[in-house]
Structures are given as structure tokens and as C-alpha cells.
Coordinates of C-alpha atoms in Angstrom, one line a residue:
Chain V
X1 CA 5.0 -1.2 -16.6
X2 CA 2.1 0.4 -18.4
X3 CA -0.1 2.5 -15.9
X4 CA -3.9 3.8 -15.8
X5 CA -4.1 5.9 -18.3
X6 CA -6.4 9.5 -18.1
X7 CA -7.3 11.4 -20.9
X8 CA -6.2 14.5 -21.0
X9 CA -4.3 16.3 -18.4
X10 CA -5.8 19.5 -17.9
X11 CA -9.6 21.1 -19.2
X12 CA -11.1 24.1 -19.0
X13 CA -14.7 24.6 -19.4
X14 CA -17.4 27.4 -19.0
X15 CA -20.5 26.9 -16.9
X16 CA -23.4 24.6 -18.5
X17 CA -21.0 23.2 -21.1
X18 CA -20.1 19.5 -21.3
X19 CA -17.1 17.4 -20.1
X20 CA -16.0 14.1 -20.5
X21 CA -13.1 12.2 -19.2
X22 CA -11.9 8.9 -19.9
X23 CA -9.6 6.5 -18.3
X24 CA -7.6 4.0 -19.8
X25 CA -7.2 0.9 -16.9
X26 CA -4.0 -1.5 -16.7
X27 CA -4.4 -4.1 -19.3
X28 CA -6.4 -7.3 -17.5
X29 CA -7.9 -5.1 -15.1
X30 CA -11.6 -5.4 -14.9
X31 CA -12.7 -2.9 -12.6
X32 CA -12.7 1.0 -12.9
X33 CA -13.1 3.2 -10.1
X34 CA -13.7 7.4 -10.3
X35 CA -12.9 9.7 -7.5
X36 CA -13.3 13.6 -7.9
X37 CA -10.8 15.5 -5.2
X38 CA -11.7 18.9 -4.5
X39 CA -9.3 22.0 -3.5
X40 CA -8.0 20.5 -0.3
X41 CA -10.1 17.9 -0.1
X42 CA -10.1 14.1 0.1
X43 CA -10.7 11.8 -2.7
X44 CA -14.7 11.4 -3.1
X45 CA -16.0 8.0 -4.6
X46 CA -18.2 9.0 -7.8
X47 CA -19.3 5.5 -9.2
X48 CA -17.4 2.0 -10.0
X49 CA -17.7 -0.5 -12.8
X50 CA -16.8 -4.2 -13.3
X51 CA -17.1 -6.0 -16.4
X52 CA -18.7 -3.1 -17.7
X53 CA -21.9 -3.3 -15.1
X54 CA -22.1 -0.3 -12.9
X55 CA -20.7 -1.8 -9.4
X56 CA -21.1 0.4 -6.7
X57 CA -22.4 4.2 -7.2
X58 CA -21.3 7.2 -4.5
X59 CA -21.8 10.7 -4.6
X60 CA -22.3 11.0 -8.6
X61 CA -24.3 14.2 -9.7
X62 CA -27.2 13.1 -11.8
X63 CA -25.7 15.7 -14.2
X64 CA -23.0 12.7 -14.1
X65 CA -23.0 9.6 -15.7
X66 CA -20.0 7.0 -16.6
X67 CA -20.3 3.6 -18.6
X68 CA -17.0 1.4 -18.9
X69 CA -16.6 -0.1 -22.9
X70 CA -16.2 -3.4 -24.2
X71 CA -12.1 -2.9 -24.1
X72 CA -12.7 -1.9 -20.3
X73 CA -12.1 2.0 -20.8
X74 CA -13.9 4.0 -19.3
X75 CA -15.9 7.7 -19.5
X76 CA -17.2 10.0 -17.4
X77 CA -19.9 12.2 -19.1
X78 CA -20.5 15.6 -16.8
X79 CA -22.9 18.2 -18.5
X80 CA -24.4 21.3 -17.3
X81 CA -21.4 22.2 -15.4
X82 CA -21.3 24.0 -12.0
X83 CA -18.6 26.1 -11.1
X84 CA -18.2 24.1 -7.9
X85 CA -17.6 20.4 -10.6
X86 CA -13.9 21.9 -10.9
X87 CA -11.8 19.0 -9.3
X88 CA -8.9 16.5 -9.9
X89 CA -10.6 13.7 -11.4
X90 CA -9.0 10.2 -10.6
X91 CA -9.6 6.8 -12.6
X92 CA -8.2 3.9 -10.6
X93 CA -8.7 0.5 -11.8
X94 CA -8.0 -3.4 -10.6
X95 CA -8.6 -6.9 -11.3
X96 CA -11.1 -8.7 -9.5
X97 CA -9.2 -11.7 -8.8
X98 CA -6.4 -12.1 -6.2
X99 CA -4.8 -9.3 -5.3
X100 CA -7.7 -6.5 -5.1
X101 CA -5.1 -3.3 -5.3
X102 CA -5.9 -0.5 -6.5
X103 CA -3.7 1.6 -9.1
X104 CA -4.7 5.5 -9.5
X105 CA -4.1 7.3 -12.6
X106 CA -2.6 10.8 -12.6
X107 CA -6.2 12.5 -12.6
X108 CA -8.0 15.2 -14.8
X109 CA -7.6 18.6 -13.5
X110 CA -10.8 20.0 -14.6
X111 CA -11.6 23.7 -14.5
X112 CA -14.5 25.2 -14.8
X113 CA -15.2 28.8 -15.6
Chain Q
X1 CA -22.4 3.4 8.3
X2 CA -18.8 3.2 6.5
X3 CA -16.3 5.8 8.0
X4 CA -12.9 6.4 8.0
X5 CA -11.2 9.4 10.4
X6 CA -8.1 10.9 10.6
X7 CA -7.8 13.5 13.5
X8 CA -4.8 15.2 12.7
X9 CA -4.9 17.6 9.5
X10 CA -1.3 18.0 10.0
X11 CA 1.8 16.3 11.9
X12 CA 5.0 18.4 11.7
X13 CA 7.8 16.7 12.9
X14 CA 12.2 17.0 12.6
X15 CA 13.6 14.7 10.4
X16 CA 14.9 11.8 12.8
X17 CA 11.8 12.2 15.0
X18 CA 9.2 9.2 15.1
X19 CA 6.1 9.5 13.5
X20 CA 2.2 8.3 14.0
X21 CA -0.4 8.9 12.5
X22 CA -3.7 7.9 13.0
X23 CA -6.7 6.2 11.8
X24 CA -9.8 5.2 13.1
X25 CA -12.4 3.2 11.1
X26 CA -16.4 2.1 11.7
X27 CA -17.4 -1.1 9.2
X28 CA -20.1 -3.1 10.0
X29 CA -17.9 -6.2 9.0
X30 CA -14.1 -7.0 8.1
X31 CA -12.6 -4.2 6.0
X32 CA -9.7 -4.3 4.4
X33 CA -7.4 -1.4 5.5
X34 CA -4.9 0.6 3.2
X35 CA -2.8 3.6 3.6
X36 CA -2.1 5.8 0.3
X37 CA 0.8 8.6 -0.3
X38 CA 0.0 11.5 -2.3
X39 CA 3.4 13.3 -3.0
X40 CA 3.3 16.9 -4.2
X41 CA 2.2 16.6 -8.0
X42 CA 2.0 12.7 -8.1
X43 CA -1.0 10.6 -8.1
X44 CA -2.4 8.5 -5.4
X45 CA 0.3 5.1 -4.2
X46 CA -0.4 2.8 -2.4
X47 CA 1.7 2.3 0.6
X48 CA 0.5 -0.4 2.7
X49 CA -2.6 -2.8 2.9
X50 CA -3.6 -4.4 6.2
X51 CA -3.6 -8.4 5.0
X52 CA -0.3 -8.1 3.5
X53 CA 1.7 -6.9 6.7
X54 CA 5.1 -5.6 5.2
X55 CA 7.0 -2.5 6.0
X56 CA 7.6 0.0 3.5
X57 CA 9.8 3.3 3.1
X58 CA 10.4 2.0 7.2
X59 CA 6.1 2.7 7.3
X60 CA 4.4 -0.3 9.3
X61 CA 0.8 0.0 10.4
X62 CA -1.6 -2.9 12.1
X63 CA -4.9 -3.3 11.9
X64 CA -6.3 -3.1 15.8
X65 CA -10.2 -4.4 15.6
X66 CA -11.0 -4.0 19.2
X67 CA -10.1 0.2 19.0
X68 CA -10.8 0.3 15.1
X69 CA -7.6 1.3 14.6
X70 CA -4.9 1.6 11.8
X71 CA -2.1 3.8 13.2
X72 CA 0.7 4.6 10.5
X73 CA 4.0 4.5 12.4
X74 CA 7.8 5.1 11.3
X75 CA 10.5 5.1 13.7
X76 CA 12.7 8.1 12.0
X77 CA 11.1 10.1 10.0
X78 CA 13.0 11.2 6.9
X79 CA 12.5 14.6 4.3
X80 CA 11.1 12.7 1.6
X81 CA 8.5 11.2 3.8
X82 CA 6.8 14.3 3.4
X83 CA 3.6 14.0 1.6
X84 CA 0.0 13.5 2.1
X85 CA -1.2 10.5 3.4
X86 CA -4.8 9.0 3.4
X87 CA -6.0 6.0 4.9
X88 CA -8.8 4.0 3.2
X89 CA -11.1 1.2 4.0
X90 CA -12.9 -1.4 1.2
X91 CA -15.2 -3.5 2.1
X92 CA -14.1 -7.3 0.7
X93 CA -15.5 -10.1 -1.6
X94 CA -17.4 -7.9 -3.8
X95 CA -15.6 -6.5 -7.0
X96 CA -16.0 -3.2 -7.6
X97 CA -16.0 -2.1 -4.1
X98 CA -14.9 1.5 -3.4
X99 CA -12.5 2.5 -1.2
X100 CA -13.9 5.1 1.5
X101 CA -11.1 7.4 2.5
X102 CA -10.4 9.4 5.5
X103 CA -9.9 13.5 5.0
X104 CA -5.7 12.6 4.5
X105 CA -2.7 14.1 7.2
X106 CA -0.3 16.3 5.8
X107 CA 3.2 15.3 7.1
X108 CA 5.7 17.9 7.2
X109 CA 9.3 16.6 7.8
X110 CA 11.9 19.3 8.3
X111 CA 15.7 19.4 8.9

């Protein structure tokens, strides 16, 4: 069965540059979730989207922002990055109706250097 | 304010051994409860949800609302139970609705 889907794997980046990271959810699912884990840490709640309206927000940089597309993909934008932005990056997404599960994609390891 | 804790960083136990371990909520409502398993390299699963009361991989857990409590329990703990595990708590009703999770418990089954 298809998966959530992130895009890519792996990034490097140097300080102040610009990111972005997108996430593919399971086909009918309506709602997209980002979570940035740390070295060690637990997953952090960034910002959430359903039907493509912002749905709840957490601890999201300003430097941050995310918008979910008609097709229900999803981006995260992150410029001016910090040093301290590296992370595993985690798209989760489910569907609204019944069964409120969540489903985790494999994450974005991003670096920054 | 929305909190989920999980005392124990780490629980080392023999393979065989029962294991526990713990999780302690504060809602301001009724939550709905989840535990997730992280194995080494592998995204986030979802093990168990409160509402839907099965047993998986021998894992129960049940929600206690007078101690806040969502204790992960297995009677024998096996080698490939080891992993990190991370309880979470979601508010319900509203789509969208993140799930708050605790700081995670390593579990470290050994022979």
C-alpha cells in the first residue's frame, strides 16, 4: 500500500540558504501534519493543514512557512537557516473522517552547515 | 495546558522479563491516547490507540482517567521489542489536530 511520501531523503545546506521539503500524503488523506525531531529529541509539532487551510500551528520559526496544494501535497519553505534547523523532518498525514490515524513518512534528514 | 510525560529515558530489561512503561498525560478534556514505535532507522508506527483496545506485538495499554495514565505493558519482552517508544495525545473532533508527544523511552531488550 502506497505510503506518505517525503521528498528527498537527505539535504545539506549552509547557514542562511533556503530549504524546502515536501511531503506527498496517502491518496484520500486530507490532512498533513510536520514534525521536526532533533538529535535525541522527541518529535516537535511545526504546523498542520486540512483541506489546504492551515489547521493547527506549533513551534514553527517565522523563518518557516508550509502551505498544503490543491492535490494535498504539501511544502515546507525554511530560509535563513540556523545551524541549530538541522533535524529529521517528518510529514504525517490522515483523513478526517473515521479513523483519525496517523501515518508518518520516513522524514527529511536535513543538515545544515 | 496539553502535556504528555514519560519518566523513564530508558528501561533495560532480559528478554523474557515483563515490561511497563509509562505515561502520564494533562488534557483539559478527552484525549485520545496513542503509543508509537520508532525502530532504529524506520519511521514513526503506530502501535496502539486508546479507543481501539487491541493488543499488538503482545503490547496492551489502558487509558486510566482518574491517574492520567497510559502505561504500555507486555508480559515477556522479546529482542525485537527493542526500539523507541513515544506516547502521544490528540485532542478529538477537530481535523487537523496535532498529536503532542512525550520525550519517548528507549527499550533495551537483551538475551
Amino acid at each position: 500500500a502506497a505510503g506518505v511520501i517525503q521528498s528527498p531523503r537527505h539535504l545539506i545546506k549552509e547557514k542562511r540558504e533556503t530549504a524546502t521539503l515536501k511531503c506527498y500524503p496517502i491518496p484520500r488523506h486530507d490532512t498533513v501534519y510536520w514534525y521536526q525531531q532533533g538529535p535525541g529529541q522527541d518529535p516537535q509539532f511545526l504546523i498542520s493543514f486540512y483541506e489546504k487551510m492551515q489547521s493547527d500551528k506549533g513551534s514553527i520559526p517565522d523563518r518557516f512557512s508550509a502551505q498544503q496544494f490543491s492535490d494535498y501535497h504539501s511544502e515546507l519553505n525554511m530560509s535563513s537557516l540556523e545551524l541549530g534547523d538541522s533535524a529529521l523532518y517528518f510529514c504525517a498525514s490522515s483523513y478526517s473522517r473515521g479513523n483519525t490515524e496517523a501515518f508518518f513518512g520516513q522524514g527529511t534528514r536535513l543538515t545544515v552547515v | 495546558a496539553q502535556r504528555v510525560t514519560q519518566p523513564e529515558k530508558l528501561l533495560s530489561v532480559f528478554k523474557g522479563a515483563p515490561v511497563e512503561l509509562k505515561c502520564n498525560y494533562s488534557y483539559s478534556g478527552s484525549p485520545e491516547l496513542f503509543w508509537y514505535v520508532q525502530y532504529s532507522r524506520q519511521r514513526l508506527q503506530l502501535l496502539l490507540r486508546h479507543i481501539s483496545r487491541e493488543s499488538i506485538k503482545g503490547f496492551t495499554a489502558d487509558l486510566n482517567k482518574g491517574e492520567t495514565s497510559f502505561h504500555l505493558k507486555k508480559p515477556f519482552a522479546q529482542e525485537e521489542d527493542s526500539a523507541m517508544y513515544y506516547c502521544a495525545l490528540s485532542g478529538t473532533g477537530q481535523a487537523g489536530t496535532a498529536l503532542i508527544f512525550g520525550k519517548g523511552t528507549t527499550l533495551s531488550v537483551s538475551s
